[in-house]
Amino acid sequence: MARLVINENKKESTIEPEIYGHFSEHLGRCIYEGIYVGENPDIPNVNGMRSDVVQALKELKVPMLRWPGGCFADEYHWKDGIGPKEKRKKMVNTHWGGVVEDNSFGTHEYMELCRQIGCKTYINGNLGSGTVQEMSEWIEYMTFRGISPMADMRKENGHEEPWKVDFFGVGNENWGCGGNMTPEHYANEYRRYQTYVRNYDAENPVKKVCCGANVSDYFWTERVLKTAFDHGEHCHGFMDYLSLHYYVHPEGWDIKGSATDFDEETWYKTLNKALYMERLIERHGAIMDQYDPDKKIGMCVDEWGSWYTCEPGTNPGFLYQQNTVRDALIAGITLNIFNKHSDRVKIAALAQMVNVLQAVLLTEGNNMIKTPTYHVMHMYRHHQGAELLQSAVTGVDEIGIGEWKVPRITESVSMDKEGVITITMNNLSIEASEDVDISFTNSGYEQIEATIVSHVDMHAKNTFDNPEEVCEKAFMDYTVSEEGIRVKMPKNSVVAFRVKK
Ligand code: AHR
């Protein structure tokens, strides 16, 4: 019998809403078709944004959206994506399928999308192949209120008021697709480029994201901080976040593995790899602690999720994959880890929002379905902005096959401003349900409700013919007593409780 002990009196750290962020890249059918349909009369839209997709994202309470890449960002020249659409330059999307990018979705369209969703903006600048001037002018174009060449150009293009840029990435994966730089070289470039990311609006400073490591490249983290960490001699806001990218590939980077056709051992292997996120956060975090013991720089895991072999018959450059109950568990596990480390992790972005990798939404023509991952993010949305509570689970043995061991249960707990407690738990077993006894420091309850995402078949997924095979349902398999809540968690399940005391 597992035991989850919650101390409502011990608040550990604030779970920043942006931990529940998303990522939209000019990749495959993410932007075009998945989000933006221009003037297509067959798909209901507002100013080109699909109404079904925007509605689903609003229900998810998407707090922040990263754009335009990814690897695409370091080849993107923002001036190609403004002004009359018929005059916009076309380019080849060299990273993603070699398709023609007509730039019909640019800065104005991205800002309109964020307005419709009601989320914060996170723009990733081009350091790899762009100039300092280009980056500097993009910031001026977006955020300068007065008279200036770029602000005037924005006004000519139909937007009088400046926008708010909440977060700005100074390059992406500059150790790889963003220029193949050494950490020292990038860090010096970071110092230079970020200087010209000006704060034109003192009340709404642009928060800067420095490019961090790929997976376990601790050398990168150490060297970048050694060269670019601001020891206080410069103005505030030199580096607000350091990024980290980690994807789960069941069989490794080269082979990856199928999204839907996997055996029991691969289930555990995949979840074991998802759990590796915790070690990465701890080890990179320990290096950050040496420079920044007060945790002023947030860790920004702005690319995470499962990355499988793309769906058979689809363009390999488009990274389209299905999403099963296994992905629901990957999301549940990872979000619990982020919550537990919310003293350091301040931003995260699941890759990618629609039709690419571990997407929350899939589209086909004018149809849209929600994936199992969508439903988990919907259940977890209550953690956004809440205080992480001290909690620990005991009496949980390790399960798995061969070397691929995982704990049976993972969890995290938070309390929101109204005092409502959210408990999110995962049963990672594909064999057995698990009884969990939840106890609290203080007694008494006013209201308890719970929902679940689960399926007896670990391969279960949603399709356009059967869109609700795996979805969030009311969960009733628990009893309440003076001592606490006794829960029977089905195998392959993600459960969320909302407890008002
Ligand atoms: O998400 C797909 C790609 O993965 C991104 O463009 C890049 O940043 C990462 O390597």
mmCIF file of N, CA, C and O in Angstrom, residues 51-62 113-119 361 374 378 381:
data_model
loop_
_atom_site.group_PDB
_atom_site.id
_atom_site.type_symbol
_atom_site.label_atom_id
_atom_site.label_comp_id
_atom_site.label_asym_id
_atom_site.label_seq_id
_atom_site.Cartn_x
_atom_site.Cartn_y
_atom_site.Cartn_z
ATOM 1 N N SER A 51 -10.599 28.392 -35.401
ATOM 2 C CA SER A 51 -11.411 28.639 -34.210
ATOM 3 C C SER A 51 -11.427 27.424 -33.290
ATOM 4 O O SER A 51 -11.412 27.564 -32.064
ATOM 5 N N ASP A 52 -11.455 26.195 -33.874
ATOM 6 C CA ASP A 52 -11.487 25.003 -33.012
ATOM 7 C C ASP A 52 -10.204 24.892 -32.194
ATOM 8 O O ASP A 52 -10.220 24.597 -30.992
ATOM 9 N N VAL A 53 -9.074 25.162 -32.843
ATOM 10 C CA VAL A 53 -7.778 25.050 -32.159
ATOM 11 C C VAL A 53 -7.657 26.124 -31.070
ATOM 12 O O VAL A 53 -7.277 25.831 -29.928
ATOM 13 N N VAL A 54 -8.014 27.351 -31.408
ATOM 14 C CA VAL A 54 -7.909 28.434 -30.410
ATOM 15 C C VAL A 54 -8.807 28.135 -29.211
ATOM 16 O O VAL A 54 -8.396 28.298 -28.054
ATOM 17 N N GLN A 55 -10.017 27.655 -29.475
ATOM 18 C CA GLN A 55 -10.935 27.344 -28.372
ATOM 19 C C GLN A 55 -10.343 26.266 -27.453
ATOM 20 O O GLN A 55 -10.350 26.387 -26.224
ATOM 21 N N ALA A 56 -9.783 25.209 -28.074
ATOM 22 C CA ALA A 56 -9.195 24.117 -27.271
ATOM 23 C C ALA A 56 -8.014 24.636 -26.455
ATOM 24 O O ALA A 56 -7.824 24.234 -25.296
ATOM 25 N N LEU A 57 -7.230 25.534 -27.024
ATOM 26 C CA LEU A 57 -6.060 26.055 -26.300
ATOM 27 C C LEU A 57 -6.482 26.973 -25.157
ATOM 28 O O LEU A 57 -5.842 27.006 -24.100
ATOM 29 N N LYS A 58 -7.570 27.691 -25.371
ATOM 30 C CA LYS A 58 -8.077 28.547 -24.271
ATOM 31 C C LYS A 58 -8.539 27.671 -23.112
ATOM 32 O O LYS A 58 -8.299 27.987 -21.949
ATOM 33 N N GLU A 59 -9.182 26.559 -23.437
ATOM 34 C CA GLU A 59 -9.644 25.654 -22.368
ATOM 35 C C GLU A 59 -8.472 25.040 -21.618
ATOM 36 O O GLU A 59 -8.580 24.673 -20.457
ATOM 37 N N LEU A 60 -7.342 24.969 -22.295
ATOM 38 C CA LEU A 60 -6.139 24.414 -21.664
ATOM 39 C C LEU A 60 -5.441 25.457 -20.792
ATOM 40 O O LEU A 60 -4.521 25.134 -20.052
ATOM 41 N N LYS A 61 -5.866 26.684 -20.918
ATOM 42 C CA LYS A 61 -5.224 27.807 -20.194
ATOM 43 C C LYS A 61 -3.748 27.933 -20.578
ATOM 44 O O LYS A 61 -2.888 28.083 -19.703
ATOM 45 N N VAL A 62 -3.472 27.843 -21.878
ATOM 46 C CA VAL A 62 -2.073 27.957 -22.331
ATOM 47 C C VAL A 62 -1.502 29.276 -21.819
ATOM 48 O O VAL A 62 -2.020 30.346 -22.128
ATOM 49 N N LEU A 113 -2.373 35.550 -32.731
ATOM 50 C CA LEU A 113 -2.649 34.225 -32.163
ATOM 51 C C LEU A 113 -2.579 34.281 -30.628
ATOM 52 O O LEU A 113 -3.481 33.782 -29.938
ATOM 53 N N CYS A 114 -1.532 34.897 -30.106
ATOM 54 C CA CYS A 114 -1.389 34.979 -28.642
ATOM 55 C C CYS A 114 -2.524 35.815 -28.042
ATOM 56 O O CYS A 114 -3.006 35.522 -26.949
ATOM 57 N N ARG A 115 -2.942 36.833 -28.766
ATOM 58 C CA ARG A 115 -4.075 37.642 -28.271
ATOM 59 C C ARG A 115 -5.324 36.781 -28.165
ATOM 60 O O ARG A 115 -6.020 36.791 -27.158
ATOM 61 N N GLN A 116 -5.562 35.979 -29.208
ATOM 62 C CA GLN A 116 -6.773 35.146 -29.183
ATOM 63 C C GLN A 116 -6.706 34.080 -28.091
ATOM 64 O O GLN A 116 -7.698 33.799 -27.421
ATOM 65 N N ILE A 117 -5.531 33.499 -27.905
ATOM 66 C CA ILE A 117 -5.395 32.463 -26.864
ATOM 67 C C ILE A 117 -5.408 33.110 -25.479
ATOM 68 O O ILE A 117 -5.832 32.521 -24.494
ATOM 69 N N GLY A 118 -4.883 34.341 -25.415
ATOM 70 C CA GLY A 118 -4.765 35.026 -24.118
ATOM 71 C C GLY A 118 -3.516 34.584 -23.366
ATOM 72 O O GLY A 118 -3.535 34.428 -22.151
ATOM 73 N N CYS A 119 -2.410 34.383 -24.122
ATOM 74 C CA CYS A 119 -1.186 33.880 -23.470
ATOM 75 C C CYS A 119 -0.030 34.867 -23.612
ATOM 76 O O CYS A 119 -0.084 35.805 -24.395
ATOM 77 N N LEU A 361 -2.873 18.678 -29.859
ATOM 78 C CA LEU A 361 -3.970 18.663 -30.829
ATOM 79 C C LEU A 361 -3.472 18.126 -32.162
ATOM 80 O O LEU A 361 -2.336 18.402 -32.558
ATOM 81 N N TYR A 374 -3.186 16.163 -24.267
ATOM 82 C CA TYR A 374 -4.040 17.338 -24.040
ATOM 83 C C TYR A 374 -4.797 17.187 -22.717
ATOM 84 O O TYR A 374 -4.843 18.104 -21.889
ATOM 85 N N HIS A 378 -4.733 19.435 -19.366
ATOM 86 C CA HIS A 378 -5.958 20.075 -18.883
ATOM 87 C C HIS A 378 -6.168 19.777 -17.395
ATOM 88 O O HIS A 378 -6.519 20.662 -16.609
ATOM 89 N N ARG A 381 -3.800 21.848 -15.191
ATOM 90 C CA ARG A 381 -3.795 23.316 -15.339
ATOM 91 C C ARG A 381 -3.988 24.023 -14.005
ATOM 92 O O ARG A 381 -3.572 25.175 -13.836
#
